Amino acid sequence: MQSTNLIEEIFSELHEITDSEIIALINSLKQELALYDYIEKIATIDYSKKFEGRYLPSEKSLVISPHRIYENFYKWANTNNYPMNARAITRLYNLFVLITIYHETFHVLQDKKDREDRKDDSLGIMLHETIEFGRRIPNSISLYEKIIYKRFYKYMLMERNAESESLYKILCLDEQIDFLNDRERRVIINQMLNVLTGGYINGTNISICPAQLYYLIRVKGREFKRINFLENYDNFTKLSWGMPINNKILEDLFLNINSPEEIKKLLKSR
């Protein structure tokens, strides 16, 4: 069954997504995106203190931890005063699981793109640097790398891109099959804008983008200075990888926060 059909079924019924549905959805994405050479093991685990989902290129494994997702989702719902009736909670939990599945799938796609279609442009340079780091997680990284990955997780460019792509994918999928309600759509838009605009520092005497912060954290500031950023990428690509961007784009995104169509138009413009 196609992934879109599975998602429609899951969100049309009032039940929490099951482990078998999670595995079926990942298998569908694996087939649709031709990821046979990159995913060999698909599994769910009862609980993990370390992750909600994890893709390990070295093992070609993609693992989801539903209980960890539920724990973090429930904290989020309480913090954000989300309606706590059974239907709303079930649907939002399923949405958080879907975000995690797409997030990990985009890590697989990052790995595939770097191996099969690596380019020597700004994006290709950044992708290879971050993927090289990601491929060594968790067993072949230094103590310093373990510390910065945990402490500065949101500044890790591979994570920023995977989260941005997963949220944007869900927003576009909703346009196609209309499976989200207004409140859920608002959650996706708000989270996506927070990820895309986070990490940009624009002051009177300083302007720093998330990509620069990443390279500074990795003690690779000189390598960042050698990236020219001359390509005409669309705004979504620039923001999802934390590249330098006109500050007006950041302002315009929040000015149009109530218009998904305008947001998508801004993100795809150059």
PDB file of C-alpha atoms in Angstrom:
ATOM      1  CA  MET A   1       0.000   0.000   0.000  1.00  0.00           C
ATOM      2  CA  GLN A   2       1.242   3.497  -0.795  1.00  0.00           C
ATOM      3  CA  SER A   3       2.395   5.627   2.123  1.00  0.00           C
ATOM      4  CA  THR A   4      -0.264   8.283   1.471  1.00  0.00           C
ATOM      5  CA  ASN A   5      -3.018   5.658   1.687  1.00  0.00           C
ATOM      6  CA  LEU A   6      -1.606   4.338   4.951  1.00  0.00           C
ATOM      7  CA  ILE A   7      -1.476   7.839   6.415  1.00  0.00           C
ATOM      8  CA  GLU A   8      -5.061   8.505   5.353  1.00  0.00           C
ATOM      9  CA  GLU A   9      -6.196   5.285   7.032  1.00  0.00           C
ATOM     10  CA  ILE A  10      -4.297   5.997  10.244  1.00  0.00           C
ATOM     11  CA  PHE A  11      -5.748   9.497  10.590  1.00  0.00           C
ATOM     12  CA  SER A  12      -9.276   8.513   9.598  1.00  0.00           C
ATOM     13  CA  GLU A  13      -9.571   6.022  12.458  1.00  0.00           C
ATOM     14  CA  LEU A  14      -9.546   6.854  16.163  1.00  0.00           C
ATOM     15  CA  HIS A  15      -6.682   4.731  17.441  1.00  0.00           C
ATOM     16  CA  GLU A  16      -3.042   5.224  18.282  1.00  0.00           C
ATOM     17  CA  ILE A  17      -0.748   4.172  15.482  1.00  0.00           C
ATOM     18  CA  THR A  18       0.459   0.595  16.046  1.00  0.00           C
ATOM     19  CA  ASP A  19       3.967  -0.811  15.729  1.00  0.00           C
ATOM     20  CA  SER A  20       2.913  -2.790  12.666  1.00  0.00           C
ATOM     21  CA  GLU A  21       1.540   0.385  11.027  1.00  0.00           C
ATOM     22  CA  ILE A  22       4.805   2.214  11.777  1.00  0.00           C
ATOM     23  CA  ILE A  23       6.831  -0.550  10.137  1.00  0.00           C
ATOM     24  CA  ALA A  24       4.431  -0.761   7.181  1.00  0.00           C
ATOM     25  CA  LEU A  25       4.686   3.000   6.612  1.00  0.00           C
ATOM     26  CA  ILE A  26       8.497   2.946   6.700  1.00  0.00           C
ATOM     27  CA  ASN A  27       8.538  -0.015   4.306  1.00  0.00           C
ATOM     28  CA  SER A  28       6.282   1.911   1.912  1.00  0.00           C
ATOM     29  CA  LEU A  29       8.599   4.934   2.027  1.00  0.00           C
ATOM     30  CA  LYS A  30      11.608   2.669   1.524  1.00  0.00           C
ATOM     31  CA  GLN A  31      10.017   1.312  -1.649  1.00  0.00           C
ATOM     32  CA  GLU A  32       8.749   4.639  -2.984  1.00  0.00           C
ATOM     33  CA  LEU A  33      12.082   6.405  -2.432  1.00  0.00           C
ATOM     34  CA  ALA A  34      14.250   3.472  -3.604  1.00  0.00           C
ATOM     35  CA  LEU A  35      16.109   3.160  -0.303  1.00  0.00           C
ATOM     36  CA  TYR A  36      16.784  -0.601  -0.541  1.00  0.00           C
ATOM     37  CA  ASP A  37      20.560  -0.119  -0.323  1.00  0.00           C
ATOM     38  CA  TYR A  38      20.252   2.083   2.752  1.00  0.00           C
ATOM     39  CA  ILE A  39      17.628   0.438   4.973  1.00  0.00           C
ATOM     40  CA  GLU A  40      17.891  -3.246   5.815  1.00  0.00           C
ATOM     41  CA  LYS A  41      16.506  -3.305   9.350  1.00  0.00           C
ATOM     42  CA  ILE A  42      13.266  -1.617  10.409  1.00  0.00           C
ATOM     43  CA  ALA A  43      12.099  -1.977  13.990  1.00  0.00           C
ATOM     44  CA  THR A  44      10.266  -0.435  16.924  1.00  0.00           C
ATOM     45  CA  ILE A  45      11.564  -0.709  20.470  1.00  0.00           C
ATOM     46  CA  ASP A  46       9.655  -0.533  23.744  1.00  0.00           C
ATOM     47  CA  TYR A  47      11.537   2.441  25.170  1.00  0.00           C
ATOM     48  CA  SER A  48      14.694   4.451  24.696  1.00  0.00           C
ATOM     49  CA  LYS A  49      15.949   7.220  26.942  1.00  0.00           C
ATOM     50  CA  LYS A  50      18.208   8.451  24.140  1.00  0.00           C
ATOM     51  CA  PHE A  51      16.027   8.821  21.061  1.00  0.00           C
ATOM     52  CA  GLU A  52      12.559   8.903  19.520  1.00  0.00           C
ATOM     53  CA  GLY A  53      13.900   7.598  16.241  1.00  0.00           C
ATOM     54  CA  ARG A  54      17.345   6.688  14.959  1.00  0.00           C
ATOM     55  CA  TYR A  55      18.879   5.901  11.604  1.00  0.00           C
ATOM     56  CA  LEU A  56      22.330   4.346  11.688  1.00  0.00           C
ATOM     57  CA  PRO A  57      24.012   4.306   8.252  1.00  0.00           C
ATOM     58  CA  SER A  58      26.677   1.883   9.481  1.00  0.00           C
ATOM     59  CA  GLU A  59      24.011  -0.688  10.350  1.00  0.00           C
ATOM     60  CA  LYS A  60      21.473   0.374   7.699  1.00  0.00           C
ATOM     61  CA  SER A  61      18.890   0.336  10.475  1.00  0.00           C
ATOM     62  CA  LEU A  62      15.926   2.603  11.170  1.00  0.00           C
ATOM     63  CA  VAL A  63      14.426   2.271  14.636  1.00  0.00           C
ATOM     64  CA  ILE A  64      11.443   4.076  16.185  1.00  0.00           C
ATOM     65  CA  SER A  65      10.674   4.315  19.911  1.00  0.00           C
ATOM     66  CA  PRO A  66       6.900   4.962  20.215  1.00  0.00           C
ATOM     67  CA  HIS A  67       6.945   5.157  24.023  1.00  0.00           C
ATOM     68  CA  ARG A  68       9.676   7.794  23.978  1.00  0.00           C
ATOM     69  CA  ILE A  69       7.685   9.771  21.398  1.00  0.00           C
ATOM     70  CA  TYR A  70       4.591   9.527  23.598  1.00  0.00           C
ATOM     71  CA  GLU A  71       6.510  10.728  26.650  1.00  0.00           C
ATOM     72  CA  ASN A  72       7.909  13.786  24.852  1.00  0.00           C
ATOM     73  CA  PHE A  73       4.650  14.472  23.031  1.00  0.00           C
ATOM     74  CA  TYR A  74       2.681  14.412  26.312  1.00  0.00           C
ATOM     75  CA  LYS A  75       5.108  16.905  27.877  1.00  0.00           C
ATOM     76  CA  TRP A  76       4.729  19.114  24.810  1.00  0.00           C
ATOM     77  CA  ALA A  77       0.902  18.934  24.954  1.00  0.00           C
ATOM     78  CA  ASN A  78       0.894  19.950  28.638  1.00  0.00           C
ATOM     79  CA  THR A  79       3.394  22.766  28.131  1.00  0.00           C
ATOM     80  CA  ASN A  80       1.455  24.171  25.177  1.00  0.00           C
ATOM     81  CA  ASN A  81      -2.018  23.761  26.743  1.00  0.00           C
ATOM     82  CA  TYR A  82      -3.164  21.468  23.948  1.00  0.00           C
ATOM     83  CA  PRO A  83      -6.744  20.125  24.334  1.00  0.00           C
ATOM     84  CA  MET A  84      -6.544  16.889  26.284  1.00  0.00           C
ATOM     85  CA  ASN A  85      -9.634  15.063  25.023  1.00  0.00           C
ATOM     86  CA  ALA A  86      -9.020  11.518  23.793  1.00  0.00           C
ATOM     87  CA  ARG A  87      -9.498  12.201  20.095  1.00  0.00           C
ATOM     88  CA  ALA A  88      -7.225  15.242  20.008  1.00  0.00           C
ATOM     89  CA  ILE A  89      -4.500  13.474  21.993  1.00  0.00           C
ATOM     90  CA  THR A  90      -4.611  10.350  19.821  1.00  0.00           C
ATOM     91  CA  ARG A  91      -4.391  12.321  16.584  1.00  0.00           C
ATOM     92  CA  LEU A  92      -1.594  14.553  17.859  1.00  0.00           C
ATOM     93  CA  TYR A  93       0.398  11.543  19.055  1.00  0.00           C
ATOM     94  CA  ASN A  94       0.025   9.972  15.604  1.00  0.00           C
ATOM     95  CA  LEU A  95       1.204  13.230  14.077  1.00  0.00           C
ATOM     96  CA  PHE A  96       4.315  13.276  16.261  1.00  0.00           C
ATOM     97  CA  VAL A  97       5.066   9.688  15.236  1.00  0.00           C
ATOM     98  CA  LEU A  98       4.676  10.692  11.584  1.00  0.00           C
ATOM     99  CA  ILE A  99       7.090  13.609  12.077  1.00  0.00           C
ATOM    100  CA  THR A 100       9.644  11.197  13.555  1.00  0.00           C
ATOM    101  CA  ILE A 101       9.256   8.684  10.731  1.00  0.00           C
ATOM    102  CA  TYR A 102       9.763  11.371   8.099  1.00  0.00           C
ATOM    103  CA  HIS A 103      12.651  12.888  10.071  1.00  0.00           C
ATOM    104  CA  GLU A 104      14.554   9.597  10.073  1.00  0.00           C
ATOM    105  CA  THR A 105      13.660   8.943   6.432  1.00  0.00           C
ATOM    106  CA  PHE A 106      15.183  12.282   5.483  1.00  0.00           C
ATOM    107  CA  HIS A 107      18.383  11.216   7.243  1.00  0.00           C
ATOM    108  CA  VAL A 108      18.417   8.207   4.921  1.00  0.00           C
ATOM    109  CA  LEU A 109      17.908  10.518   1.943  1.00  0.00           C
ATOM    110  CA  GLN A 110      20.779  12.728   3.137  1.00  0.00           C
ATOM    111  CA  ASP A 111      23.037   9.679   3.210  1.00  0.00           C
ATOM    112  CA  LYS A 112      21.856   8.552  -0.229  1.00  0.00           C
ATOM    113  CA  LYS A 113      22.346  11.998  -1.795  1.00  0.00           C
ATOM    114  CA  ASP A 114      25.869  12.310  -0.412  1.00  0.00           C
ATOM    115  CA  ARG A 115      26.883   8.850  -1.673  1.00  0.00           C
ATOM    116  CA  GLU A 116      25.176   8.915  -5.048  1.00  0.00           C
ATOM    117  CA  ASP A 117      24.919  12.557  -6.070  1.00  0.00           C
ATOM    118  CA  ARG A 118      27.539  14.539  -4.180  1.00  0.00           C
ATOM    119  CA  LYS A 119      28.206  17.995  -5.619  1.00  0.00           C
ATOM    120  CA  ASP A 120      31.005  20.439  -4.955  1.00  0.00           C
ATOM    121  CA  ASP A 121      28.669  23.358  -4.296  1.00  0.00           C
ATOM    122  CA  SER A 122      27.868  24.985  -0.953  1.00  0.00           C
ATOM    123  CA  LEU A 123      25.082  22.530  -0.159  1.00  0.00           C
ATOM    124  CA  GLY A 124      27.176  19.531  -1.185  1.00  0.00           C
ATOM    125  CA  ILE A 125      30.066  20.660   1.027  1.00  0.00           C
ATOM    126  CA  MET A 126      27.802  21.162   4.055  1.00  0.00           C
ATOM    127  CA  LEU A 127      25.897  17.934   3.438  1.00  0.00           C
ATOM    128  CA  HIS A 128      29.088  15.871   3.268  1.00  0.00           C
ATOM    129  CA  GLU A 129      30.530  17.482   6.411  1.00  0.00           C
ATOM    130  CA  THR A 130      27.422  16.847   8.482  1.00  0.00           C
ATOM    131  CA  ILE A 131      26.761  13.375   7.061  1.00  0.00           C
ATOM    132  CA  GLU A 132      30.358  12.335   7.726  1.00  0.00           C
ATOM    133  CA  PHE A 133      29.740  13.324  11.348  1.00  0.00           C
ATOM    134  CA  GLY A 134      26.373  11.579  11.420  1.00  0.00           C
ATOM    135  CA  ARG A 135      27.763   8.333   9.997  1.00  0.00           C
ATOM    136  CA  ARG A 136      30.144   8.050  12.940  1.00  0.00           C
ATOM    137  CA  ILE A 137      27.383   8.423  15.547  1.00  0.00           C
ATOM    138  CA  PRO A 138      27.202   6.875  18.135  1.00  0.00           C
ATOM    139  CA  ASN A 139      30.300   4.651  18.354  1.00  0.00           C
ATOM    140  CA  SER A 140      33.038   6.431  16.405  1.00  0.00           C
ATOM    141  CA  ILE A 141      32.876  10.001  17.656  1.00  0.00           C
ATOM    142  CA  SER A 142      35.109  11.712  20.184  1.00  0.00           C
ATOM    143  CA  LEU A 143      34.026  12.717  23.678  1.00  0.00           C
ATOM    144  CA  TYR A 144      33.894  16.352  22.540  1.00  0.00           C
ATOM    145  CA  GLU A 145      31.677  15.397  19.589  1.00  0.00           C
ATOM    146  CA  LYS A 146      29.346  13.443  21.890  1.00  0.00           C
ATOM    147  CA  ILE A 147      29.051  16.465  24.174  1.00  0.00           C
ATOM    148  CA  ILE A 148      28.336  18.989  21.423  1.00  0.00           C
ATOM    149  CA  TYR A 149      25.870  16.674  19.679  1.00  0.00           C
ATOM    150  CA  LYS A 150      23.849  16.354  22.875  1.00  0.00           C
ATOM    151  CA  ARG A 151      24.307  19.940  24.065  1.00  0.00           C
ATOM    152  CA  PHE A 152      23.802  21.650  20.694  1.00  0.00           C
ATOM    153  CA  TYR A 153      21.479  19.154  19.010  1.00  0.00           C
ATOM    154  CA  LYS A 154      19.302  21.839  17.399  1.00  0.00           C
ATOM    155  CA  TYR A 155      22.398  23.381  15.787  1.00  0.00           C
ATOM    156  CA  MET A 156      23.452  20.129  14.125  1.00  0.00           C
ATOM    157  CA  LEU A 157      22.726  20.867  10.469  1.00  0.00           C
ATOM    158  CA  MET A 158      21.741  17.300   9.556  1.00  0.00           C
ATOM    159  CA  GLU A 159      19.098  17.425  12.310  1.00  0.00           C
ATOM    160  CA  ARG A 160      17.919  20.908  11.356  1.00  0.00           C
ATOM    161  CA  ASN A 161      17.461  19.838   7.731  1.00  0.00           C
ATOM    162  CA  ALA A 162      15.741  16.532   8.566  1.00  0.00           C
ATOM    163  CA  GLU A 163      13.295  18.245  10.926  1.00  0.00           C
ATOM    164  CA  SER A 164      12.566  21.054   8.455  1.00  0.00           C
ATOM    165  CA  GLU A 165      12.039  18.611   5.592  1.00  0.00           C
ATOM    166  CA  SER A 166       9.738  16.363   7.639  1.00  0.00           C
ATOM    167  CA  LEU A 167       7.493  19.237   8.737  1.00  0.00           C
ATOM    168  CA  TYR A 168       7.374  20.742   5.248  1.00  0.00           C
ATOM    169  CA  LYS A 169       6.589  17.322   3.769  1.00  0.00           C
ATOM    170  CA  ILE A 170       3.617  16.929   6.112  1.00  0.00           C
ATOM    171  CA  LEU A 171       2.365  20.418   5.242  1.00  0.00           C
ATOM    172  CA  CYS A 172       2.526  19.586   1.512  1.00  0.00           C
ATOM    173  CA  LEU A 173       0.993  16.154   2.063  1.00  0.00           C
ATOM    174  CA  ASP A 174      -1.923  17.776   3.877  1.00  0.00           C
ATOM    175  CA  GLU A 175      -2.534  19.914   0.827  1.00  0.00           C
ATOM    176  CA  GLN A 176      -2.712  16.703  -1.205  1.00  0.00           C
ATOM    177  CA  ILE A 177      -4.912  14.493   1.007  1.00  0.00           C
ATOM    178  CA  ASP A 178      -6.322  16.947   3.597  1.00  0.00           C
ATOM    179  CA  PHE A 179      -5.731  14.793   6.684  1.00  0.00           C
ATOM    180  CA  LEU A 180      -5.010  17.502   9.275  1.00  0.00           C
ATOM    181  CA  ASN A 181      -7.461  19.713  11.109  1.00  0.00           C
ATOM    182  CA  ASP A 182      -6.822  23.434  11.624  1.00  0.00           C
ATOM    183  CA  ARG A 183      -5.234  23.008  15.050  1.00  0.00           C
ATOM    184  CA  GLU A 184      -2.879  20.271  13.845  1.00  0.00           C
ATOM    185  CA  ARG A 185      -1.946  22.303  10.782  1.00  0.00           C
ATOM    186  CA  ARG A 186      -1.083  25.205  13.078  1.00  0.00           C
ATOM    187  CA  VAL A 187       1.190  22.925  15.120  1.00  0.00           C
ATOM    188  CA  ILE A 188       3.088  21.898  11.991  1.00  0.00           C
ATOM    189  CA  ILE A 189       3.439  25.462  10.698  1.00  0.00           C
ATOM    190  CA  ASN A 190       4.576  26.848  14.053  1.00  0.00           C
ATOM    191  CA  GLN A 191       7.140  24.092  14.576  1.00  0.00           C
ATOM    192  CA  MET A 192       8.431  24.419  11.029  1.00  0.00           C
ATOM    193  CA  LEU A 193       8.888  28.195  11.307  1.00  0.00           C
ATOM    194  CA  ASN A 194      10.602  27.822  14.668  1.00  0.00           C
ATOM    195  CA  VAL A 195      13.085  25.359  13.170  1.00  0.00           C
ATOM    196  CA  LEU A 196      13.674  27.312   9.960  1.00  0.00           C
ATOM    197  CA  THR A 197      14.177  30.706  11.632  1.00  0.00           C
ATOM    198  CA  GLY A 198      15.974  29.471  14.764  1.00  0.00           C
ATOM    199  CA  GLY A 199      19.667  30.201  15.150  1.00  0.00           C
ATOM    200  CA  TYR A 200      19.807  33.352  13.034  1.00  0.00           C
ATOM    201  CA  ILE A 201      21.435  36.195  14.954  1.00  0.00           C
ATOM    202  CA  ASN A 202      20.955  39.640  13.424  1.00  0.00           C
ATOM    203  CA  GLY A 203      22.217  42.526  15.490  1.00  0.00           C
ATOM    204  CA  THR A 204      23.516  46.001  14.791  1.00  0.00           C
ATOM    205  CA  ASN A 205      27.137  44.908  14.575  1.00  0.00           C
ATOM    206  CA  ILE A 206      26.841  41.187  14.001  1.00  0.00           C
ATOM    207  CA  SER A 207      25.084  38.775  11.691  1.00  0.00           C
ATOM    208  CA  ILE A 208      25.481  35.026  12.212  1.00  0.00           C
ATOM    209  CA  CYS A 209      23.628  32.209  10.483  1.00  0.00           C
ATOM    210  CA  PRO A 210      23.029  28.699  11.942  1.00  0.00           C
ATOM    211  CA  ALA A 211      25.519  27.122   9.506  1.00  0.00           C
ATOM    212  CA  GLN A 212      28.249  29.389  10.859  1.00  0.00           C
ATOM    213  CA  LEU A 213      27.295  28.480  14.435  1.00  0.00           C
ATOM    214  CA  TYR A 214      27.524  24.797  13.526  1.00  0.00           C
ATOM    215  CA  TYR A 215      31.014  25.175  12.080  1.00  0.00           C
ATOM    216  CA  LEU A 216      32.135  27.222  15.080  1.00  0.00           C
ATOM    217  CA  ILE A 217      30.813  24.561  17.463  1.00  0.00           C
ATOM    218  CA  ARG A 218      32.668  21.940  15.420  1.00  0.00           C
ATOM    219  CA  VAL A 219      35.837  24.111  15.624  1.00  0.00           C
ATOM    220  CA  LYS A 220      35.814  24.411  11.851  1.00  0.00           C
ATOM    221  CA  GLY A 221      35.396  28.156  11.421  1.00  0.00           C
ATOM    222  CA  ARG A 222      38.047  28.329   8.690  1.00  0.00           C
ATOM    223  CA  GLU A 223      36.220  25.706   6.630  1.00  0.00           C
ATOM    224  CA  PHE A 224      33.007  27.736   6.855  1.00  0.00           C
ATOM    225  CA  LYS A 225      34.794  30.821   5.488  1.00  0.00           C
ATOM    226  CA  ARG A 226      35.771  28.828   2.389  1.00  0.00           C
ATOM    227  CA  ILE A 227      32.108  28.149   1.482  1.00  0.00           C
ATOM    228  CA  ASN A 228      31.046  30.863  -0.954  1.00  0.00           C
ATOM    229  CA  PHE A 229      27.214  30.510  -0.842  1.00  0.00           C
ATOM    230  CA  LEU A 230      26.923  31.947  -4.354  1.00  0.00           C
ATOM    231  CA  GLU A 231      24.264  29.479  -5.552  1.00  0.00           C
ATOM    232  CA  ASN A 232      20.690  30.567  -6.162  1.00  0.00           C
ATOM    233  CA  TYR A 233      18.981  28.086  -3.816  1.00  0.00           C
ATOM    234  CA  ASP A 234      15.346  28.583  -2.875  1.00  0.00           C
ATOM    235  CA  ASN A 235      14.611  30.035   0.561  1.00  0.00           C
ATOM    236  CA  PHE A 236      13.581  26.689   2.026  1.00  0.00           C
ATOM    237  CA  THR A 237      16.916  25.099   1.111  1.00  0.00           C
ATOM    238  CA  LYS A 238      18.816  28.050   2.565  1.00  0.00           C
ATOM    239  CA  LEU A 239      16.809  28.063   5.801  1.00  0.00           C
ATOM    240  CA  SER A 240      16.734  24.305   6.300  1.00  0.00           C
ATOM    241  CA  TRP A 241      20.537  24.222   6.073  1.00  0.00           C
ATOM    242  CA  GLY A 242      20.995  27.434   8.049  1.00  0.00           C
ATOM    243  CA  MET A 243      22.670  29.331   5.199  1.00  0.00           C
ATOM    244  CA  PRO A 244      23.049  33.129   5.077  1.00  0.00           C
ATOM    245  CA  ILE A 245      19.757  34.720   4.038  1.00  0.00           C
ATOM    246  CA  ASN A 246      18.108  38.115   3.760  1.00  0.00           C
ATOM    247  CA  ASN A 247      16.626  38.984   7.146  1.00  0.00           C
ATOM    248  CA  LYS A 248      13.444  40.202   5.439  1.00  0.00           C
ATOM    249  CA  ILE A 249      12.568  36.596   4.548  1.00  0.00           C
ATOM    250  CA  LEU A 250      12.502  35.720   8.255  1.00  0.00           C
ATOM    251  CA  GLU A 251      10.210  38.657   8.958  1.00  0.00           C
ATOM    252  CA  ASP A 252       7.891  37.864   6.037  1.00  0.00           C
ATOM    253  CA  LEU A 253       7.447  34.261   7.151  1.00  0.00           C
ATOM    254  CA  PHE A 254       6.041  35.329  10.519  1.00  0.00           C
ATOM    255  CA  LEU A 255       3.943  38.071   8.952  1.00  0.00           C
ATOM    256  CA  ASN A 256       2.230  35.323   6.922  1.00  0.00           C
ATOM    257  CA  ILE A 257       1.995  32.794   9.741  1.00  0.00           C
ATOM    258  CA  ASN A 258      -1.760  32.400   9.204  1.00  0.00           C
ATOM    259  CA  SER A 259      -1.426  31.684   5.493  1.00  0.00           C
ATOM    260  CA  PRO A 260       0.106  28.280   4.635  1.00  0.00           C
ATOM    261  CA  GLU A 261      -0.044  29.099   0.928  1.00  0.00           C
ATOM    262  CA  GLU A 262       1.931  32.322   1.339  1.00  0.00           C
ATOM    263  CA  ILE A 263       4.461  30.538   3.547  1.00  0.00           C
ATOM    264  CA  LYS A 264       5.016  27.845   0.918  1.00  0.00           C
ATOM    265  CA  LYS A 265       5.313  30.517  -1.783  1.00  0.00           C
ATOM    266  CA  LEU A 266       7.940  32.381   0.260  1.00  0.00           C
ATOM    267  CA  LEU A 267       9.880  29.197   0.975  1.00  0.00           C
ATOM    268  CA  LYS A 268      10.024  28.149  -2.669  1.00  0.00           C
ATOM    269  CA  SER A 269      10.951  31.596  -3.993  1.00  0.00           C
ATOM    270  CA  ARG A 270      14.564  32.542  -4.672  1.00  0.00           C
TER     271      ARG A 270
END
